[in-house]
XYZ file of N, CA, C and O in Angstrom:
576
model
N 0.849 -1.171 0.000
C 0.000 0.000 0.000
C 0.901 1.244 0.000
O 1.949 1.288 0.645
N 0.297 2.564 -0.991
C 1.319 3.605 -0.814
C 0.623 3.784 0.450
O -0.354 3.266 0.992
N 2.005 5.288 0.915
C 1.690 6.195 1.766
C 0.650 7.213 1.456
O 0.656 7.984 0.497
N -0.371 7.097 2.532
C -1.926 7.776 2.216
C -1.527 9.467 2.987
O -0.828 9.767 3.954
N -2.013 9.956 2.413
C -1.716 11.550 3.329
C -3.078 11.194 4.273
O -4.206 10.840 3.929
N -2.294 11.520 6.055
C -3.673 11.601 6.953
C -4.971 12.209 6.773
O -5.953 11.682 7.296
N -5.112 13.604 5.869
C -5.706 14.649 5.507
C -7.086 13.843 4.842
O -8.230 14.298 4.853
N -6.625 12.438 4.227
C -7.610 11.783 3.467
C -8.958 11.651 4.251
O -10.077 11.874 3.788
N -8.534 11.098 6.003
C -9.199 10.902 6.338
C -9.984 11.607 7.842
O -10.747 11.174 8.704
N -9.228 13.050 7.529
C -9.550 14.522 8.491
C -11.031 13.894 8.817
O -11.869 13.380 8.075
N -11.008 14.188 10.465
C -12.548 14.109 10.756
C -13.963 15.215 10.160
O -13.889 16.125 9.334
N -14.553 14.978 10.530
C -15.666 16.045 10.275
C -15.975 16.645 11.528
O -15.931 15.937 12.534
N -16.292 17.890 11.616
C -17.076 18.688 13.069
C -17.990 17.604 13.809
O -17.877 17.751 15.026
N -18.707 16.747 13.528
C -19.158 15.541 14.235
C -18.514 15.009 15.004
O -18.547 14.836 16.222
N -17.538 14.592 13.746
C -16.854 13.162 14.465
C -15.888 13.583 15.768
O -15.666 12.948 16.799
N -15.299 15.155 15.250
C -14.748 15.871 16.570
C -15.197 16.163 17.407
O -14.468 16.832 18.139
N -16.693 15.899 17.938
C -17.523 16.599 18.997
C -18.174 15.165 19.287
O -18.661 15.289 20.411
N -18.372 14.139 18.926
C -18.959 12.939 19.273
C -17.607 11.880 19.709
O -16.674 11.836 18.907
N -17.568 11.482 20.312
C -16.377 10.813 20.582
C -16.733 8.898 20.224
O -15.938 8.137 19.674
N -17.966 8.579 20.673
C -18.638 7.394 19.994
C -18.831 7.261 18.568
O -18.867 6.087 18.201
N -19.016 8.458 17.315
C -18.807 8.416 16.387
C -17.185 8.191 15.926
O -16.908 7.271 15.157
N -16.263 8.992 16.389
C -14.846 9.189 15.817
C -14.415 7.653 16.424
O -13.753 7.081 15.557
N -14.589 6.772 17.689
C -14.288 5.593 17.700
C -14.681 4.996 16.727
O -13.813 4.317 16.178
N -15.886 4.973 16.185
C -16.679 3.907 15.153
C -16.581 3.786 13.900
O -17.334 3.080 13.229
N -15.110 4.849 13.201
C -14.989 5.030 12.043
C -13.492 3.409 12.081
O -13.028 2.777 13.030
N -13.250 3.340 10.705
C -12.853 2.174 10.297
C -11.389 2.366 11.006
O -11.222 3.528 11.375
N -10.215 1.428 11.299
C -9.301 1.608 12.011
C -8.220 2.529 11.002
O -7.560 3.237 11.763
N -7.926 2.701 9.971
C -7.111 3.429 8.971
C -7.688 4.792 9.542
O -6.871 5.561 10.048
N -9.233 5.212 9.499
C -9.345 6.827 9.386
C -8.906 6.976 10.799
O -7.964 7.744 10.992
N -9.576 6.203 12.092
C -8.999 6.345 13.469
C -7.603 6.389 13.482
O -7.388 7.585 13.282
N -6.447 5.802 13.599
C -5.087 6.100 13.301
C -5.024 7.178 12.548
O -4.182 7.924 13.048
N -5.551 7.707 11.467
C -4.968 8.648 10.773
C -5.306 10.145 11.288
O -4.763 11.191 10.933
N -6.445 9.945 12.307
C -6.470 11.525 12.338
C -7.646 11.422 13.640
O -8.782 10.947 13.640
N -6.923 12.019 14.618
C -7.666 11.494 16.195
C -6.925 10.584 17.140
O -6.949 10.766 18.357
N -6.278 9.619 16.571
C -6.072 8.771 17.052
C -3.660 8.601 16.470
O -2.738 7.890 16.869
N -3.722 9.099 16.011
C -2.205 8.926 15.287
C -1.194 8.792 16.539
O -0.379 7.876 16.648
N -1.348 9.733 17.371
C -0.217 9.632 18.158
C -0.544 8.296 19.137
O 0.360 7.462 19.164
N -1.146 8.153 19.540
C -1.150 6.551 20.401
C -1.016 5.693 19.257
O -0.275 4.923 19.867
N -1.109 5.086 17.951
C -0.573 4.491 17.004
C 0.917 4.655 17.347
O 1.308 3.955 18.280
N 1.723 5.377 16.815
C 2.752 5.987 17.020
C 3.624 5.447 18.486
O 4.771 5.003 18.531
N 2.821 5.618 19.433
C 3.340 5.602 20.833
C 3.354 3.661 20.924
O 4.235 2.953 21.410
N 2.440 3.365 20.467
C 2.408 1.815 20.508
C 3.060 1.376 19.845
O 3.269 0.218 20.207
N 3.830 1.742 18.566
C 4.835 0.932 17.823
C 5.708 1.227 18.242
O 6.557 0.498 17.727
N 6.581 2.445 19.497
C 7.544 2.829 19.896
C 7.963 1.776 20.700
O 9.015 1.138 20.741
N 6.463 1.702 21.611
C 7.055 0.720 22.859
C 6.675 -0.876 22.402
O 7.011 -1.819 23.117
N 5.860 -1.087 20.999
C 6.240 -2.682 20.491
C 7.640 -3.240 20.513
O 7.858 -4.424 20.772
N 8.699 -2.254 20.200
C 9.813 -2.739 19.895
C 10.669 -2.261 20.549
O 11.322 -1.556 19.779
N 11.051 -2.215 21.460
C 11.706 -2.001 22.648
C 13.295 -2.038 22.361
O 14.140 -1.271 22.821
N 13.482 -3.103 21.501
C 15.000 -3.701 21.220
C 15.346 -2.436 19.717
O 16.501 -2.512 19.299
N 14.631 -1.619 19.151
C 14.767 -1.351 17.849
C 14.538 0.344 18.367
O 13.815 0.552 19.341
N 15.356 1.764 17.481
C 15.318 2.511 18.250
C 14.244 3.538 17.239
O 14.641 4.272 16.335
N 13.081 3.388 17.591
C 12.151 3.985 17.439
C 11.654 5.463 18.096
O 11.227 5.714 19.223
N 11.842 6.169 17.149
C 11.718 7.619 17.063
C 10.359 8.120 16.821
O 9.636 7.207 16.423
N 9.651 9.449 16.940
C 8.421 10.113 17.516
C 8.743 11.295 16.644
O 9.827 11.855 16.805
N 7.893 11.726 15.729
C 7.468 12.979 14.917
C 6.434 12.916 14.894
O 5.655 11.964 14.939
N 6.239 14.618 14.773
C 5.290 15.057 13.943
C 5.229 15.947 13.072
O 6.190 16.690 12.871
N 3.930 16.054 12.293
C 4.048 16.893 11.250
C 3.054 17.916 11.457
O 1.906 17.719 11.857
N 3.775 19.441 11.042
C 3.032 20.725 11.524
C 3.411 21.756 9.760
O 4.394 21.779 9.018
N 2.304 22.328 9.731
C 2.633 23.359 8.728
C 3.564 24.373 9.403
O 3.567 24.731 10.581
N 4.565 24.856 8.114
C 6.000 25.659 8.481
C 5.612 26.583 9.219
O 6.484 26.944 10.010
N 4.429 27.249 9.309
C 4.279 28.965 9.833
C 2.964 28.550 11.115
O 1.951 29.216 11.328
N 3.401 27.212 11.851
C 2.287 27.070 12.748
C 2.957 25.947 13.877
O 3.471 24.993 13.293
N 3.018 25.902 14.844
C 3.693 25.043 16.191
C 2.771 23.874 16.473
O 3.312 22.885 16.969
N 1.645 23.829 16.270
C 0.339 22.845 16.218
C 1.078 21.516 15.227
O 1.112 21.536 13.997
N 1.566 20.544 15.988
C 1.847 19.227 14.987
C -0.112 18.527 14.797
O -1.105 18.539 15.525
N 0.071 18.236 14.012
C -1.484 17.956 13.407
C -1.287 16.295 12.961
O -2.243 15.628 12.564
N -0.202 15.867 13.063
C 0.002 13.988 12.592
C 1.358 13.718 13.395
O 2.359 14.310 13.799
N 0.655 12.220 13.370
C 2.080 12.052 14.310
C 2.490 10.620 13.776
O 1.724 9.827 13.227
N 3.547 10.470 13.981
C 3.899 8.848 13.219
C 5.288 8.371 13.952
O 5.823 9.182 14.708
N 5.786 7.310 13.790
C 7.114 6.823 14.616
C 8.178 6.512 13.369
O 7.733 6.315 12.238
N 9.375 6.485 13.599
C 10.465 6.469 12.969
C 11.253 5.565 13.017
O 11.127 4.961 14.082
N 12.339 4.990 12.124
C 13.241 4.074 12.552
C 14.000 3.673 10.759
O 13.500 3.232 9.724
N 15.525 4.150 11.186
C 16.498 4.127 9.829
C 16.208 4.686 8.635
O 16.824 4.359 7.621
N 14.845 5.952 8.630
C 14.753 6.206 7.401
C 13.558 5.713 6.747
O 13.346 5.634 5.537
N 12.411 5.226 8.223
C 11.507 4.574 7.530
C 10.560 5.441 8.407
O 10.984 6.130 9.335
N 9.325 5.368 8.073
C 8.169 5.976 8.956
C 6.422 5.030 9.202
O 5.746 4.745 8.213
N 6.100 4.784 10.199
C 4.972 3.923 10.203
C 3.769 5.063 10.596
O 4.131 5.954 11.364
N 2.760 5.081 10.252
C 1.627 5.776 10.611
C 0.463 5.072 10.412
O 0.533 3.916 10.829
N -0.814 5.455 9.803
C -2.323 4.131 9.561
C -2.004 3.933 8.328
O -2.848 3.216 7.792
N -1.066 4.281 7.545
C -0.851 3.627 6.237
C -0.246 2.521 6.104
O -0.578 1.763 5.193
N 0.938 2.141 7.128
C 1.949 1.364 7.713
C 3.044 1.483 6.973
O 2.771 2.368 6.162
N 4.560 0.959 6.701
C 6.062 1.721 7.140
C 6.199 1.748 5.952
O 6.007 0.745 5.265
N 6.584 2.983 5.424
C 7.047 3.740 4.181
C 8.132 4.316 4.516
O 8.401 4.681 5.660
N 9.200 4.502 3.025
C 10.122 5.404 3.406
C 9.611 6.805 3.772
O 8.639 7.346 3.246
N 10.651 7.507 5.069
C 10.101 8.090 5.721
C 9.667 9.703 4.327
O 8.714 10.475 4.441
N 10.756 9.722 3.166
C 10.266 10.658 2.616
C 8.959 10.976 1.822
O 8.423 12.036 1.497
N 8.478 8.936 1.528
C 7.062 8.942 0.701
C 6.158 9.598 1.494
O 5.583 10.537 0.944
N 5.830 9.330 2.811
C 5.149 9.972 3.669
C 4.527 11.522 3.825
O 3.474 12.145 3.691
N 6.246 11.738 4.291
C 6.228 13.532 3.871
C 5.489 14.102 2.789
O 4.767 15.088 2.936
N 5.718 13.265 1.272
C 5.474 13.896 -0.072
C 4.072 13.848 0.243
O 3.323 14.821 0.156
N 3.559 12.108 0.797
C 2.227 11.864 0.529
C 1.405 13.508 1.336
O 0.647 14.208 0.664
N 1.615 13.708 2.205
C 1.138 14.902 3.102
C 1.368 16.074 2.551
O 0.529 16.906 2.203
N 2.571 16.134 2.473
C 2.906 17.724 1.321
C 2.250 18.010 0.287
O 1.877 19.172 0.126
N 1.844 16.633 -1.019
C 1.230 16.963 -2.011
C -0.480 17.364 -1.321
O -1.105 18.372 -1.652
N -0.964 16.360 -0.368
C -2.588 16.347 -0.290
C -2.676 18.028 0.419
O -3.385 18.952 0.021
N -1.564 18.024 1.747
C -2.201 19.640 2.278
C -2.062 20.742 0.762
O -2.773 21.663 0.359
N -1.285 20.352 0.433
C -0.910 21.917 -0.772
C 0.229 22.993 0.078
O 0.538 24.086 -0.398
N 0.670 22.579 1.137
C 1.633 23.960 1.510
C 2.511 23.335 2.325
O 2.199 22.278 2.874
N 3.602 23.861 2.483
C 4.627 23.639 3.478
C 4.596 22.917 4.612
O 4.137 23.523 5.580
N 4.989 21.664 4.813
C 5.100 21.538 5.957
C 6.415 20.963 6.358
O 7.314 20.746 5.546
N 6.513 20.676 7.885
C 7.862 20.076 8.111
C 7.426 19.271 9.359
O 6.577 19.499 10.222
N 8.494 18.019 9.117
C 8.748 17.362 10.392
C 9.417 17.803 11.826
O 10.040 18.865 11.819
N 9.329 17.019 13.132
C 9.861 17.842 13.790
C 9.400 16.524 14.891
O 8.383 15.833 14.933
N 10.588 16.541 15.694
C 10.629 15.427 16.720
C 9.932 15.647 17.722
O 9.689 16.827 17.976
N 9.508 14.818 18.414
C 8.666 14.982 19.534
C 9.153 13.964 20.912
O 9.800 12.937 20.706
N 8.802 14.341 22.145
C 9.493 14.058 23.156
C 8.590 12.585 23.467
O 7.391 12.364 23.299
N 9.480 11.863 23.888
C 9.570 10.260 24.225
C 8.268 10.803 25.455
O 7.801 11.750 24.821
N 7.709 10.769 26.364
C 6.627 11.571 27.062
C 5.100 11.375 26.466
O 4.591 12.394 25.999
N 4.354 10.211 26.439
C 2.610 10.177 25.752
C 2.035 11.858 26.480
O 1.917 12.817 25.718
N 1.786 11.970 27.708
C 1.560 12.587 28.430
C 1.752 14.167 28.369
O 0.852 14.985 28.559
N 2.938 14.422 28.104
C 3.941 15.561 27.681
C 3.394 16.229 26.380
O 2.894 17.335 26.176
N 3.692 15.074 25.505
C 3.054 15.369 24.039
C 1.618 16.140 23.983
O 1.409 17.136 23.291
N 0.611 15.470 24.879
C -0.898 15.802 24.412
C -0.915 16.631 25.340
O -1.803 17.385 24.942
N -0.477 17.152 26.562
C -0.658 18.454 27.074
C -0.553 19.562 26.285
O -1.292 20.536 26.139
N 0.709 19.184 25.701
C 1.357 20.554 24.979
C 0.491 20.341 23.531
O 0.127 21.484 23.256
N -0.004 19.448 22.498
C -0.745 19.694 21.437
C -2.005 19.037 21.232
O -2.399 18.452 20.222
N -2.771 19.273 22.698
C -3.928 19.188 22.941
C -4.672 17.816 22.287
O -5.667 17.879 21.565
N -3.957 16.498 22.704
C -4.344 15.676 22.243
C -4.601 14.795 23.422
O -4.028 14.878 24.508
N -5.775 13.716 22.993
C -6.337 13.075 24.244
C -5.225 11.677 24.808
O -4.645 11.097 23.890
N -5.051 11.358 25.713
C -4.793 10.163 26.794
C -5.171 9.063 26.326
O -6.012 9.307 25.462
N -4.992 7.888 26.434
C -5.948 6.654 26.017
C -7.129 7.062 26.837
O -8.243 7.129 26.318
N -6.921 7.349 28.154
C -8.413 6.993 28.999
C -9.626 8.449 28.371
O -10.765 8.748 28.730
N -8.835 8.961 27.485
C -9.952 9.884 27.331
C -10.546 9.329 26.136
O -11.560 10.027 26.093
N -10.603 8.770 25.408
C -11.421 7.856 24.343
C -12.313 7.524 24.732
O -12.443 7.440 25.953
N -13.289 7.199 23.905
C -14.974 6.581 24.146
C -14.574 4.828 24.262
O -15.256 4.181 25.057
N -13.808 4.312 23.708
C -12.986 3.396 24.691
C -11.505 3.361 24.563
O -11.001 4.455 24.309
N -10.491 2.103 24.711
C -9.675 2.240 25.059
C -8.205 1.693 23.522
O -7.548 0.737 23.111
N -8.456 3.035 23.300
C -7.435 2.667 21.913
C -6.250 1.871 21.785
O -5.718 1.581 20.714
N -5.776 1.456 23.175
C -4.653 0.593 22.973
C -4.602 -0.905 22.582
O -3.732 -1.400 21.865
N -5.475 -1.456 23.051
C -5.689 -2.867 22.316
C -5.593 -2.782 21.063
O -4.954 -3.611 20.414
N -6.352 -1.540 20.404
C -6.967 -1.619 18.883
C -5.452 -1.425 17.969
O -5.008 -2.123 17.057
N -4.807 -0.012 18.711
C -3.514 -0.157 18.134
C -2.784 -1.073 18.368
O -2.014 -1.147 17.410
N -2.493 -2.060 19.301
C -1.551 -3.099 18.830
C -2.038 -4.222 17.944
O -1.333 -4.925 17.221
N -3.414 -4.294 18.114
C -3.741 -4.947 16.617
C -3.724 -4.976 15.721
O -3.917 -5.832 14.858
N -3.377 -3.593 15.769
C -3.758 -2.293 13.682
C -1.894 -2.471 13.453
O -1.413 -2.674 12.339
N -1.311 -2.386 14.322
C 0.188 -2.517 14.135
C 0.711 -3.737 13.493
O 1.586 -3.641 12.632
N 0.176 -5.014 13.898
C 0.293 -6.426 13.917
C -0.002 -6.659 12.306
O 0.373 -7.588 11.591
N -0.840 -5.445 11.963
C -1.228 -6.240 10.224
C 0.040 -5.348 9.327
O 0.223 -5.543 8.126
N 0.710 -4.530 10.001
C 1.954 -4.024 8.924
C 3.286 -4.537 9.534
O 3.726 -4.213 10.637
N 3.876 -5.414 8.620
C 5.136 -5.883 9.095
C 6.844 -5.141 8.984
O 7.213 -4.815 7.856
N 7.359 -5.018 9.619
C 8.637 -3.644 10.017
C 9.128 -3.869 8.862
O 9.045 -4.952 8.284
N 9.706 -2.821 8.410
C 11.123 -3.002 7.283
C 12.155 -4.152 8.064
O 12.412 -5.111 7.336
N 12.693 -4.190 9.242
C 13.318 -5.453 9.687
C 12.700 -6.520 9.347
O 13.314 -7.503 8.933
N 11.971 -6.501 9.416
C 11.147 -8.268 9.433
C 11.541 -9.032 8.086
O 11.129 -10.174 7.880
């Protein structure tokens, strides 16, 4: 599968204000937008032995990271699953239309969503971590 730009599957004003709706969408749009950084955070700590890195992606003229995905040698995993890390970028660069850039983010779940206002597992309508290590399990690492 290529790399999908997250943007594909941007929620709607609903799905951002219903939290039982934005769970109930298919696991690709959940990972991709609502849900990215606990994706992200769960493939960090799947692989414990492998040194898995934390970005996100923010337009150039704005501090708000808006996607988040994990890293490792040049590769990047997000709800699309592990692409080179530059297909990714393009895939996002071409769909927004403007500038954006990567930019690391601190090892910290907690840290992260204080500072870019993103929810906790326990703040979900349920509990996204099972779902992400399942959604992880169907894309296999560039190691493998």
């Amino acid at each position: 599968m290529a790399a999908v730009a997250a943007g594909v599957f941007r929620r709607t004003p609903l799905e951002r204000s219903d939290q039982r709706l934005a769970w109930d969408r298919t696991d690709q749009a959940f990972f991709a937008a609502g849900a990215c950084h606990i994706l992200a955070w769960v493939c960090r700590d799947a692989y414990p032995d492998r040194s898995i890195g934390l970005a996100g992606l923010r337009f150039t003229d704005d501090i708000q990271v808006w996607h988040v995905y994990a890293t490792w040698a040049g590769w990047a995993f997000d709800h699309s699953g592990w692409h080179p890390r530059a297909d990714l970028l393009a895939a996002n660069r071409d769909f927004e239309s403007r500038p954006l850039e990567a930019v690391a983010l601190p090892a910290d779940l907690a840290e992260f969503c204080a500072a870019h206002h993103s929810r906790m597992p326990h703040q979900y309508w349920g509990d996204p971590l099972p779902r992400a290590r399942a959604y992880l399990t169907r894309h296999a690492p560039p190691w493998a």
